[in-house]
Structure formats: C-alpha cells, structure tokens
Coordinates of C-alpha atoms (C1' of nucleotides) in Angstrom, one line a residue:
Chain A
X819 CA 75.9 109.9 -24.4
X820 CA 77.9 111.7 -27.0
X821 CA 81.4 111.0 -25.7
X822 CA 83.7 113.3 -23.8
X823 CA 85.7 116.3 -24.9
X824 CA 89.4 116.3 -24.7
X825 CA 89.5 118.4 -21.6
X826 CA 87.3 116.1 -19.7
X827 CA 89.3 113.1 -20.8
X828 CA 92.4 114.8 -19.5
X829 CA 90.8 115.2 -16.1
X830 CA 89.8 111.6 -16.0
X831 CA 93.2 110.3 -16.9
X832 CA 95.3 112.6 -14.8
X833 CA 94.1 111.0 -11.7
X834 CA 95.7 107.8 -12.8
X835 CA 98.6 109.0 -15.0
X836 CA 100.3 112.0 -13.7
X837 CA 102.1 113.0 -16.9
X838 CA 99.3 113.0 -19.4
X839 CA 98.6 116.3 -21.2
X840 CA 96.3 117.5 -23.9
X841 CA 99.1 117.7 -26.3
X842 CA 100.1 114.1 -25.5
X843 CA 96.6 112.9 -26.2
X844 CA 96.6 114.7 -29.5
X845 CA 100.0 113.3 -30.2
X846 CA 98.7 109.8 -29.5
X847 CA 95.9 110.3 -32.0
X848 CA 98.4 111.6 -34.6
X849 CA 100.3 108.4 -34.1
X850 CA 97.2 106.4 -34.7
X851 CA 96.8 104.9 -31.3
X852 CA 93.3 106.3 -30.7
X853 CA 90.8 107.5 -33.2
X854 CA 88.2 109.6 -31.4
X855 CA 85.1 110.6 -33.3
X856 CA 84.7 114.2 -34.3
X857 CA 81.9 116.7 -34.1
X858 CA 80.8 118.5 -37.2
X859 CA 83.1 121.3 -36.2
X860 CA 86.1 119.1 -35.6
X861 CA 86.1 118.7 -31.9
X862 CA 87.3 115.4 -30.7
X863 CA 84.7 113.2 -28.9
X864 CA 86.1 110.3 -26.9
X865 CA 83.9 107.3 -26.3
X866 CA 84.4 105.0 -23.3
X867 CA 86.2 102.6 -25.6
X868 CA 88.6 105.4 -26.6
X869 CA 89.2 106.1 -23.0
X870 CA 90.0 102.4 -22.4
X871 CA 92.4 102.5 -25.3
X872 CA 94.2 105.5 -23.8
X873 CA 94.4 103.8 -20.5
X874 CA 95.9 100.8 -22.2
X875 CA 98.5 102.9 -23.9
X876 CA 99.4 104.9 -20.9
X877 CA 99.7 101.8 -18.7
X878 CA 101.7 99.9 -21.2
X879 CA 104.1 102.8 -21.5
X880 CA 104.4 103.4 -17.8
X881 CA 104.5 99.9 -16.5
X882 CA 106.1 98.0 -19.3
X883 CA 108.2 100.6 -21.0
X884 CA 106.9 99.6 -24.4
X885 CA 107.5 101.9 -27.3
X886 CA 104.5 103.3 -28.9
X887 CA 105.2 101.4 -32.1
X888 CA 104.8 98.1 -30.2
X889 CA 101.8 99.3 -28.2
X890 CA 100.2 100.1 -31.5
X891 CA 100.8 96.7 -32.8
X892 CA 99.3 95.2 -29.7
X893 CA 96.2 97.3 -30.0
X894 CA 95.9 96.3 -33.6
X895 CA 96.2 92.7 -32.6
X896 CA 93.5 93.2 -30.0
X897 CA 91.3 94.8 -32.5
X898 CA 91.7 91.8 -34.7
X899 CA 90.6 89.6 -31.9
X900 CA 94.0 88.2 -31.0
X901 CA 95.7 88.6 -27.8
X902 CA 98.8 90.9 -27.7
X903 CA 101.2 88.0 -27.6
X904 CA 103.7 90.1 -25.7
X905 CA 107.1 88.8 -26.2
X906 CA 107.7 87.8 -22.6
X907 CA 111.2 87.0 -21.3
X908 CA 112.8 84.5 -23.6
X909 CA 112.1 81.0 -22.4
X910 CA 114.7 78.5 -21.8
X911 CA 115.0 75.4 -24.1
X912 CA 112.7 73.7 -21.7
X913 CA 110.0 75.5 -23.6
X914 CA 106.7 75.7 -22.0
X915 CA 103.4 76.5 -23.6
X916 CA 104.2 80.2 -23.3
X917 CA 105.0 82.5 -20.5
X918 CA 102.2 84.9 -20.0
X919 CA 103.8 88.1 -21.0
X920 CA 101.3 90.1 -19.0
X921 CA 99.6 92.1 -21.7
X922 CA 98.1 94.6 -19.3
X923 CA 98.7 94.8 -15.6
X924 CA 95.0 95.2 -14.8
X925 CA 93.5 92.9 -17.3
X926 CA 91.3 90.5 -15.4
X927 CA 89.4 89.4 -18.3
X928 CA 89.0 85.7 -18.8
X929 CA 92.0 84.4 -20.7
X930 CA 90.7 82.1 -23.4
X931 CA 93.4 79.5 -22.7
X932 CA 94.4 79.3 -19.2
X933 CA 98.0 78.3 -18.7
X934 CA 98.5 74.9 -17.1
X935 CA 101.9 74.3 -15.8
X936 CA 103.5 71.3 -14.2
X937 CA 105.5 71.9 -11.2
X938 CA 108.8 71.7 -13.1
X939 CA 107.5 74.1 -15.7
X940 CA 106.5 76.5 -13.1
X941 CA 109.9 76.3 -11.4
X942 CA 111.7 76.8 -14.7
X943 CA 109.4 79.6 -15.8
X944 CA 109.7 81.5 -12.6
X945 CA 113.4 80.6 -12.1
X946 CA 113.0 79.9 -8.4
X947 CA 114.4 77.0 -6.3
X948 CA 112.1 74.2 -5.5
X949 CA 112.3 74.9 -1.8
X950 CA 110.7 78.3 -2.3
X951 CA 107.9 76.7 -4.1
X952 CA 107.4 74.3 -1.2
X953 CA 107.2 77.1 1.2
X954 CA 104.8 79.1 -0.9
X955 CA 102.6 76.1 -1.2
X956 CA 102.7 75.4 2.5
X957 CA 101.5 78.9 3.2
X958 CA 98.8 78.7 0.7
X959 CA 100.2 81.4 -1.6
X960 CA 100.5 79.1 -4.5
X961 CA 98.0 76.3 -5.0
X962 CA 97.9 73.5 -7.4
X963 CA 94.6 72.4 -8.8
X964 CA 95.0 68.8 -9.6
X965 CA 98.6 68.6 -10.5
X966 CA 99.1 71.8 -12.3
X967 CA 99.5 75.5 -11.6
X968 CA 98.1 78.6 -13.3
X969 CA 100.1 81.3 -14.9
X970 CA 99.7 83.6 -12.0
X971 CA 101.8 81.3 -10.0
X972 CA 104.8 82.4 -12.0
X973 CA 104.3 85.9 -11.0
X974 CA 103.7 85.0 -7.4
X975 CA 106.8 82.9 -7.2
X976 CA 109.0 85.6 -8.9
X977 CA 107.8 88.3 -6.7
X978 CA 108.2 86.1 -3.6
X979 CA 111.8 85.5 -4.7
X980 CA 112.4 89.2 -5.0
X981 CA 110.8 89.9 -1.7
X982 CA 113.0 87.2 -0.1
X983 CA 116.0 89.3 -1.1
X984 CA 114.6 92.0 1.2
X985 CA 114.2 89.5 4.0
X986 CA 110.5 88.9 3.5
X987 CA 109.9 85.1 3.4
X988 CA 106.8 83.3 2.5
X989 CA 105.6 83.1 6.1
X990 CA 105.5 86.8 6.2
X991 CA 103.3 86.9 3.2
X992 CA 100.4 84.9 4.6
X993 CA 98.5 88.1 5.2
X994 CA 98.5 88.7 1.5
X995 CA 96.8 85.5 0.9
X996 CA 94.2 86.3 3.5
X997 CA 93.6 89.7 2.0
X998 CA 93.3 88.3 -1.5
X999 CA 90.8 85.7 -0.3
X1000 CA 88.7 88.3 1.4
X1001 CA 88.8 90.4 -1.7
X1002 CA 87.7 87.6 -4.0
X1003 CA 85.0 86.7 -1.4
X1004 CA 83.6 90.2 -1.6
X1005 CA 83.6 90.1 -5.4
X1006 CA 81.8 86.7 -5.4
X1007 CA 79.3 88.1 -3.0
X1008 CA 78.3 90.5 -5.7
X1009 CA 78.7 88.4 -8.8
X1010 CA 78.0 85.0 -7.5
X1011 CA 80.5 82.1 -7.5
X1012 CA 80.6 81.7 -11.2
X1013 CA 82.8 83.8 -13.4
X1014 CA 80.8 86.5 -15.2
X1015 CA 81.4 89.5 -17.2
X1016 CA 81.5 91.5 -14.1
X1017 CA 84.0 89.4 -12.2
X1018 CA 87.0 90.8 -14.1
X1019 CA 85.7 94.4 -14.0
X1020 CA 85.2 94.2 -10.3
X1021 CA 88.6 92.6 -9.7
X1022 CA 90.2 95.4 -11.7
X1023 CA 88.5 97.9 -9.6
X1024 CA 89.3 96.4 -6.2
X1025 CA 92.9 95.9 -7.2
X1026 CA 93.0 99.5 -8.3
X1027 CA 91.6 100.6 -5.0
X1028 CA 94.1 98.5 -3.2
X1029 CA 97.0 100.0 -5.1
X1030 CA 95.8 103.5 -4.5
X1031 CA 95.4 102.8 -0.8
X1032 CA 98.8 101.4 -0.4
X1033 CA 100.3 104.3 -2.3
X1034 CA 98.4 106.8 -0.2
X1035 CA 99.7 105.3 3.0
X1036 CA 103.3 105.0 2.0
X1037 CA 105.5 107.4 3.8
X1038 CA 106.0 110.6 1.9
X1039 CA 109.4 111.6 0.8
Chain B
X138 CA 141.6 81.8 -17.2
X139 CA 142.3 85.4 -18.3
X140 CA 139.0 86.4 -19.8
X141 CA 138.4 87.5 -23.3
X142 CA 139.4 90.7 -25.2
X143 CA 136.7 92.9 -26.5
X144 CA 137.1 91.8 -30.1
X145 CA 136.6 88.2 -29.1
X146 CA 133.5 89.1 -27.1
X147 CA 132.2 90.9 -30.1
X148 CA 132.5 87.8 -32.2
X149 CA 130.7 85.7 -29.6
X150 CA 127.8 88.1 -29.2
X151 CA 127.3 88.9 -32.8
X152 CA 126.1 85.4 -33.5
X153 CA 123.2 86.1 -31.3
X154 CA 122.7 89.8 -31.5
X155 CA 123.1 91.2 -34.9
X156 CA 123.5 94.8 -33.9
X157 CA 126.1 94.6 -31.3
X158 CA 129.3 96.6 -31.9
X159 CA 132.5 97.3 -30.1
X160 CA 131.4 100.8 -29.4
X161 CA 128.2 99.6 -28.0
X162 CA 129.9 97.3 -25.6
X163 CA 132.1 100.1 -24.5
X164 CA 129.1 102.3 -24.2
X165 CA 127.4 99.7 -22.0
X166 CA 130.4 99.8 -19.7
X167 CA 130.3 103.5 -19.6
X168 CA 126.7 103.3 -18.4
X169 CA 127.7 100.9 -15.7
X170 CA 126.0 97.8 -17.0
X171 CA 129.1 95.7 -17.1
X172 CA 132.4 96.2 -15.4
X173 CA 135.0 94.1 -17.1
X174 CA 138.4 93.7 -15.5
X175 CA 141.4 95.5 -17.0
X176 CA 144.9 94.3 -17.8
X177 CA 147.8 96.3 -16.6
X178 CA 147.9 98.2 -19.8
X179 CA 144.2 99.0 -19.7
X180 CA 142.7 96.4 -22.0
X181 CA 139.3 95.2 -21.1
X182 CA 139.1 91.5 -20.0
X183 CA 135.7 90.0 -20.0
X184 CA 135.0 87.0 -17.8
X185 CA 132.2 84.5 -18.5
X186 CA 130.1 86.3 -16.0
X187 CA 130.6 89.6 -17.9
X188 CA 129.5 87.9 -21.0
X189 CA 126.3 86.6 -19.3
X190 CA 125.6 90.1 -18.2
X191 CA 126.0 91.4 -21.7
X192 CA 123.7 88.8 -23.0
X193 CA 121.2 89.6 -20.4
X194 CA 121.3 93.3 -21.3
X195 CA 121.0 92.7 -25.0
X196 CA 118.2 90.2 -24.6
X197 CA 116.2 92.5 -22.3
X198 CA 116.7 95.3 -24.8
X199 CA 115.7 93.3 -27.8
X200 CA 112.9 91.2 -26.5
X201 CA 111.4 93.4 -23.8
X202 CA 112.2 96.8 -25.0
X203 CA 113.5 97.8 -21.6
X204 CA 115.4 101.0 -21.3
X205 CA 119.0 100.6 -20.1
X206 CA 118.1 102.4 -16.8
X207 CA 115.7 99.7 -15.9
X208 CA 117.9 96.8 -17.0
X209 CA 120.5 98.3 -14.8
X210 CA 118.2 98.2 -11.9
X211 CA 117.3 94.6 -12.6
X212 CA 121.0 93.6 -12.7
X213 CA 121.4 95.4 -9.4
X214 CA 118.6 93.5 -7.9
X215 CA 120.2 90.3 -9.1
X216 CA 123.5 91.3 -7.6
X217 CA 121.9 91.9 -4.3
X218 CA 121.2 88.3 -3.8
X219 CA 118.6 87.3 -6.2
X220 CA 120.3 84.9 -8.4
X221 CA 118.2 81.8 -9.2
X222 CA 120.0 81.5 -12.5
X223 CA 122.3 84.5 -12.6
X224 CA 125.1 82.9 -10.6
X225 CA 124.2 79.4 -11.5
X226 CA 126.0 77.6 -14.3
X227 CA 125.5 79.7 -17.3
X228 CA 123.3 77.3 -19.2
X229 CA 121.7 78.5 -22.4
X230 CA 122.4 82.1 -23.0
X231 CA 118.7 82.9 -22.9
X232 CA 118.0 81.2 -19.6
X233 CA 119.1 84.2 -17.6
X234 CA 116.6 86.8 -18.5
X235 CA 113.6 85.1 -17.0
X236 CA 114.7 85.5 -13.5
X237 CA 114.2 89.2 -12.7
X238 CA 110.5 89.0 -13.3
X239 CA 108.4 91.5 -15.2
X240 CA 109.1 95.1 -15.0
X241 CA 107.6 97.0 -12.1
X242 CA 103.9 97.3 -12.9
X243 CA 103.2 100.4 -10.9
X244 CA 105.4 103.4 -10.3
X245 CA 105.7 104.0 -6.6
X246 CA 108.7 106.3 -7.0
X247 CA 108.6 109.4 -5.0
X248 CA 106.8 112.1 -7.0
X249 CA 108.7 115.3 -6.8
X250 CA 105.7 117.5 -6.3
X251 CA 103.0 115.7 -4.4
X252 CA 99.5 116.8 -5.3
X253 CA 97.7 118.8 -2.6
X254 CA 94.1 119.1 -3.1
X255 CA 91.5 120.9 -1.0
X256 CA 88.4 119.0 -0.4
X257 CA 86.5 120.8 -3.1
X258 CA 89.3 120.2 -5.6
X259 CA 89.2 116.5 -4.7
X260 CA 85.5 116.3 -5.1
X261 CA 85.7 118.1 -8.5
X262 CA 88.6 116.0 -9.7
X263 CA 87.1 112.7 -8.8
X264 CA 83.6 113.8 -9.8
X265 CA 82.0 112.3 -6.8
X266 CA 79.3 113.6 -4.4
X267 CA 80.4 115.1 -1.1
X268 CA 78.5 112.4 0.8
X269 CA 80.6 109.7 -0.7
X270 CA 83.7 111.5 0.4
X271 CA 82.3 111.8 3.9
X272 CA 81.7 108.1 4.1
X273 CA 85.1 107.3 2.7
X274 CA 86.7 109.5 5.3
X275 CA 84.6 108.1 8.1
X276 CA 85.8 104.7 7.2
X277 CA 89.4 105.8 6.9
X278 CA 89.8 105.1 3.2
X279 CA 90.6 108.7 2.4
X280 CA 92.5 110.8 4.9
X281 CA 93.3 114.4 4.9
X282 CA 96.6 115.5 6.2
X283 CA 96.1 118.9 7.5
X284 CA 93.4 120.2 5.3
X285 CA 94.4 118.7 2.0
X286 CA 94.4 115.4 0.2
X287 CA 96.9 113.6 -1.9
X288 CA 96.5 112.6 -5.5
X289 CA 95.7 109.0 -4.7
X290 CA 92.5 110.2 -3.0
X291 CA 91.2 110.9 -6.5
X292 CA 91.6 107.4 -7.6
X293 CA 90.3 106.0 -4.4
X294 CA 87.2 108.1 -4.6
X295 CA 86.6 107.3 -8.3
X296 CA 87.0 103.6 -7.7
X297 CA 84.7 103.7 -4.7
X298 CA 82.1 105.5 -6.8
X299 CA 82.3 102.8 -9.4
X300 CA 82.1 100.0 -6.8
X301 CA 79.1 101.7 -5.3
X302 CA 77.4 101.1 -8.7
X303 CA 77.9 97.4 -7.9
X304 CA 76.4 97.8 -4.5
X305 CA 79.7 97.9 -2.7
X306 CA 79.6 100.9 -0.3
X307 CA 82.5 102.4 1.7
X308 CA 81.7 100.4 4.7
X309 CA 82.2 97.2 2.7
X310 CA 85.7 98.5 1.8
X311 CA 87.1 98.8 5.3
X312 CA 89.0 95.6 4.9
X313 CA 90.9 97.1 2.0
X314 CA 92.1 99.9 4.3
X315 CA 93.2 97.3 6.8
X316 CA 95.0 95.3 4.3
X317 CA 96.8 98.3 2.9
X318 CA 97.8 99.4 6.3
X319 CA 99.2 96.0 7.1
X320 CA 101.0 96.0 3.8
X321 CA 102.6 99.3 4.4
X322 CA 103.5 98.2 7.9
X323 CA 105.3 95.3 6.5
X324 CA 107.2 97.5 4.1
X325 CA 108.2 99.8 6.9
X326 CA 109.4 97.0 8.9
X327 CA 112.0 96.4 6.3
X328 CA 112.8 99.9 5.2
X329 CA 112.1 101.8 8.3
X330 CA 109.5 104.5 8.7
X331 CA 111.2 107.0 6.4
X332 CA 110.9 106.8 2.7
X333 CA 113.9 105.4 1.0
X334 CA 114.9 104.1 -2.3
X335 CA 113.6 100.7 -1.4
X336 CA 110.2 101.9 -0.3
X337 CA 108.8 102.2 -3.8
X338 CA 110.4 99.1 -5.1
X339 CA 109.0 97.1 -2.2
X340 CA 105.6 98.6 -2.6
X341 CA 105.6 97.8 -6.3
X342 CA 106.4 94.2 -5.4
X343 CA 103.8 93.7 -2.8
X344 CA 101.1 95.2 -4.9
X345 CA 102.2 92.9 -7.7
X346 CA 101.9 90.0 -5.4
X347 CA 98.5 91.1 -4.3
X348 CA 97.3 91.5 -7.8
X349 CA 98.6 88.1 -8.8
X350 CA 97.0 86.5 -5.8
X351 CA 93.6 88.0 -6.4
X352 CA 93.8 86.9 -10.0
X353 CA 94.8 83.4 -9.1
X354 CA 91.9 83.1 -6.8
X355 CA 89.2 84.4 -9.1
X356 CA 86.8 81.8 -10.3
X357 CA 87.9 80.4 -13.6
X358 CA 85.7 80.8 -16.6
Chain C
dC58 C1' 163.2 96.7 -34.5
dT59 C1' 159.1 97.1 -37.1
dC60 C1' 154.7 96.5 -38.7
dA61 C1' 149.9 95.2 -38.5
dA62 C1' 146.3 94.3 -35.7
dC63 C1' 144.3 95.4 -31.7
dC64 C1' 143.0 98.3 -28.1
dC65 C1' 142.5 102.7 -25.4
dT66 C1' 140.2 107.6 -24.3
dC67 C1' 137.6 111.5 -25.2
dG68 C1' 134.8 114.7 -27.3
dA69 C1' 131.9 115.7 -31.0
dC70 C1' 128.2 114.3 -33.3
dC71 C1' 123.8 112.0 -34.6
dA72 C1' 119.0 109.9 -35.4
dG73 C1' 114.8 108.7 -33.5
dC74 C1' 111.4 108.9 -30.0
dG75 C1' 108.1 111.2 -27.6
dG76 C1' 106.5 114.8 -27.0
dT77 C1' 106.0 120.6 -26.2
dT78 C1' 105.3 125.2 -27.7
dG79 C1' 103.3 128.8 -30.0
dA80 C1' 101.0 131.3 -33.6
dG81 C1' 96.9 131.8 -35.8
dG82 C1' 92.3 130.7 -36.0
dT83 C1' 87.5 128.5 -34.9
dC84 C1' 83.6 127.1 -31.8
dC85 C1' 80.5 127.4 -28.1
dG86 C1' 78.0 128.8 -23.9
dT87 C1' 76.3 132.9 -21.4
Chain D
dA906 C1' 80.4 139.7 -28.0
dC907 C1' 83.4 137.7 -25.0
dG908 C1' 86.2 134.1 -22.6
dG909 C1' 87.4 129.7 -22.5
dA910 C1' 87.8 125.4 -24.8
dC911 C1' 89.2 123.5 -28.9
dC912 C1' 91.4 123.1 -33.6
dT913 C1' 95.8 122.6 -37.0
dC914 C1' 100.4 122.9 -38.3
dA915 C1' 105.2 123.6 -38.1
dA916 C1' 109.0 124.3 -35.5
dC917 C1' 111.5 123.1 -31.7
dC918 C1' 113.3 120.3 -27.7
dG919 C1' 115.5 117.0 -24.3
dC920 C1' 116.7 112.4 -23.7
dT921 C1' 118.3 107.9 -25.1
dG922 C1' 121.3 105.1 -27.2
dG923 C1' 124.5 105.0 -29.5
dT924 C1' 128.5 106.3 -33.7
dC925 C1' 132.7 108.3 -35.4
dG926 C1' 137.2 109.9 -35.6
dA927 C1' 141.4 111.8 -34.0
dG928 C1' 145.3 110.8 -31.5
dG929 C1' 147.8 107.5 -29.3
dG930 C1' 149.4 103.2 -26.5
dT931 C1' 150.1 97.6 -26.7
dT932 C1' 151.1 93.2 -28.5
dG933 C1' 153.1 89.7 -31.0
dA934 C1' 154.9 87.7 -35.3
dG935 C1' 158.7 88.1 -38.3

DNA sequence: CTCAACCCTCGACCAGCGGTTGAGGTCCGT
DNA sequence: ACGGACCTCAACCGCTGGTCGAGGGTTGAG
C-alpha cells in the first residue's frame, strides 16, 4: 500500500530498461522528473504513478532520444491535462491536422481526437508512393473506414516502406495482420467489443509480451 | 553546375537555421553526414543534394532532438533505397524529414553482455510464482538455453503475470509465441540465421509494424 | 603582382548533459 | 548491535557537439 522503496523500484525497472541504476533514479528526482513521497525518515516511497512516470521517462529517452528537459515539459503538459504535443517531423506545406508525434510508444490510451486522414493526406504524411498504399490496402494492412484513415496508418505505411528496402513487400506482411487481428480478438474476449479502460492496458501488455518474445527469439550475437 | 562554396551554403542555410556556422558544416562533414565534392584545390563544393542533406540533418536535430549518430543512420537508410522524397525533386526544404519515419522505438541492438539467469534468479527478478514459470515453459513462451534464461524472460514472466490477472493464462498466449516465431523467421529469411547489423533494425521495424497494426485494430472509443 | 576575401587542415579547447562515485552518516529488520 | 538499505552532497567523469586559432593555400579584381 505504502509505495515501494528505491531498491525495489530498481528491480522492477531493470527488467525493462537495462541501464537504470539507483543513482540515475535519484538523479531524475533531482531534475524534477519524479517526485516520490518520503517516509518520516527521508526514505523515498514510489507510488505506482511514480513508477509509470519513470517508465515514461526511460522510454522517451531510449526510444525517442528526447533530452530530459523536453521530457520534463511533456510530463508537465500531461499533468496539466494536455497531450505532449510532440513536435513530430515537420510537415510539408500540405499541412494536415497534425502528424501524431507518437508521445509514448506504448500508449494505447484513447486519444481524444482521433486523426482522420484522407488518402492524399496519408500519402503525404507517410511519404510513400500511392502504389505502396494500394498494396497495403489489398492485403488488409491498412484499412479505410469510410473514406479516411487513422493515424496508425502513417506508421504502418512508413514501416512498410522501410521494410520494402529490405525486400519485404506487403504480401510478406500478411501474417502480421493476422497476428494483430488475433491479438485484438483476444483482448476483446476479455473486455468485450467496446473500448473500455482496460482495452488500452491490455493492448500495452500484449504488445509488450510480443516485443519481449521476439527479442528473446532473435539470434544471439 | 558547379555547386556552391561553403560560404554561400552558409548564407542559404542561415535563413532557416539560426545557429548554423561554417565550422558546424565542416564538423558535419567530418562526422560523415555530408560528403561534398572538392575542387582540385580542395575547396568544398556542395550540390543541391548536399544542401538537402544538410537541411535534413539540421531539421532532425532541431525539431526531433535526434543525436547525429541516429540521423546518420537514417540518412544511410534513405541512401539504401528508401527515397520517397529524398531523391525526388527537392520541394519545400521541410518536406524531406518526414520520410524516414519515427526513430526506432525499441532497442534491439546486440547487448554486449547478455543476462544469464538461473531459474531462481528469474523467479525472483520477475516476482512470479514457480508454477507460472512452469506453465510458461510448457507452452514455449519462456525457454531455457542450457540451464539459464535471458533477460527477456523477466519481462515475459511479468507481463504474463499481469495478464493472468485479466484471466489470460499462459495457454491463451501460445499464439503469441507462434507469431513471434514467424516474425523472427521472416527476419532470418532476410538476414540469414546469424545475427547481423540488420537483425536488430529489422526487428525494431517489425515490432513497430505489429504495434501499429494492433493499435489500428483496437475498437475506437 | 598584390591584396582582400575566401577557403583549407589540424589540434586544442570548451560547455552542457547525463549521469557516477565516494565519503560520511542515518534507518531498519533480526 | 550488526549488516544492508537508504540518505545527502560535492566532486568528478565521458561523451556529444561543437568552437577557436594558428598557419597556410587559392582566387579574382585591380
């Protein structure tokens, strides 16, 4: 109930972030990125929320190379109820609503305003040729609902383009679609077909599982 | 069509990037981010493509806080055939940066010293009961090589424990194992069975694809 | 030919970021 | 009352991303 000591926190985080240390956690507090409670005698006590904050910081650092100064601003924005408004890649004059700067890789929370892109906007935002989009659609990797696409389609298209450079074309990626469908199906089995509080949490967990599994099966150096 | 001298380049870029200097441009060359041609007497001559490259670098630095090392990798990726806008007509200076996609979300680089845990260490680190570990092993989600486990097993076990709280038990998770295996199989088809430079890059991409696909298929709020 | 403006290299130096280390001391469970 | 976990504070450190200056060629206008 009372929160965790710094040693325990270290254990928890080290599974996910190899280079975290006690001194780093203390440093992050000194920089104002977390503010754990203290016991009467001065020991830090980390709540679950503090842990989430730490995970946020470590993830942003590792995956987005953001400087602490910027991460701190994002956290501040979150605290104030805003969304981080990550300055994504500069958008061309054909300005769209906003490219989703992916605040946090594993944030599956409901985004208040879901992006709705026309096909042209999607193409421009992802910077991919129209044919690639066609192929992706024909294999069910990108789907339009009505005549617009969600923000995830940008990421999908961009990644597909990068994979194409390795010789992996959309048709090779069908299995990913299947796997994702099954995964979502499993989640819906638990939470029901409507989006609930749990949906995002579960998705974050299963994606984390997936990532760890892939990593664990990769050939070792 | 001789290209521009460094002073001229400076003028052009300073309109857009306040803090660019001659020495910075030279520094970027020294770091291998641009490779301008040289005149017989050694003067640098920047082509339009070199200018685009510089703009790309400066934009990525300013707007996405990317370290030069990462920017260099992105440029390398573009050079290796991914050039939706890179080789196209240099439109607006800011149109370039959107192509390479977001930074790699997960680090799949080879870790110098791979963790080797005994079963007890794993259990302790993940904080899960032994039975869960048994089940995970029997379904192939966690595998020992020899008599030790890798660091990813910690994450796998922890996530499995959290999922169990939602009623998802190891046997429900077999599909994840299969999906991960297939994913790694695909990667190895490209890179061969040994770990190479590309292995990690590719894994990061496929995991990113997977994540985006799941997200895109989750029920909307 | 000469002069100013421009450009070159190379090595030394530097500031800030993101921590690490260690000394010296307190707190807590057994 | 002991060992291990925790505390603070100041000094130190390695890396990144440059800057600066000395010493010296190149170019082009006059």
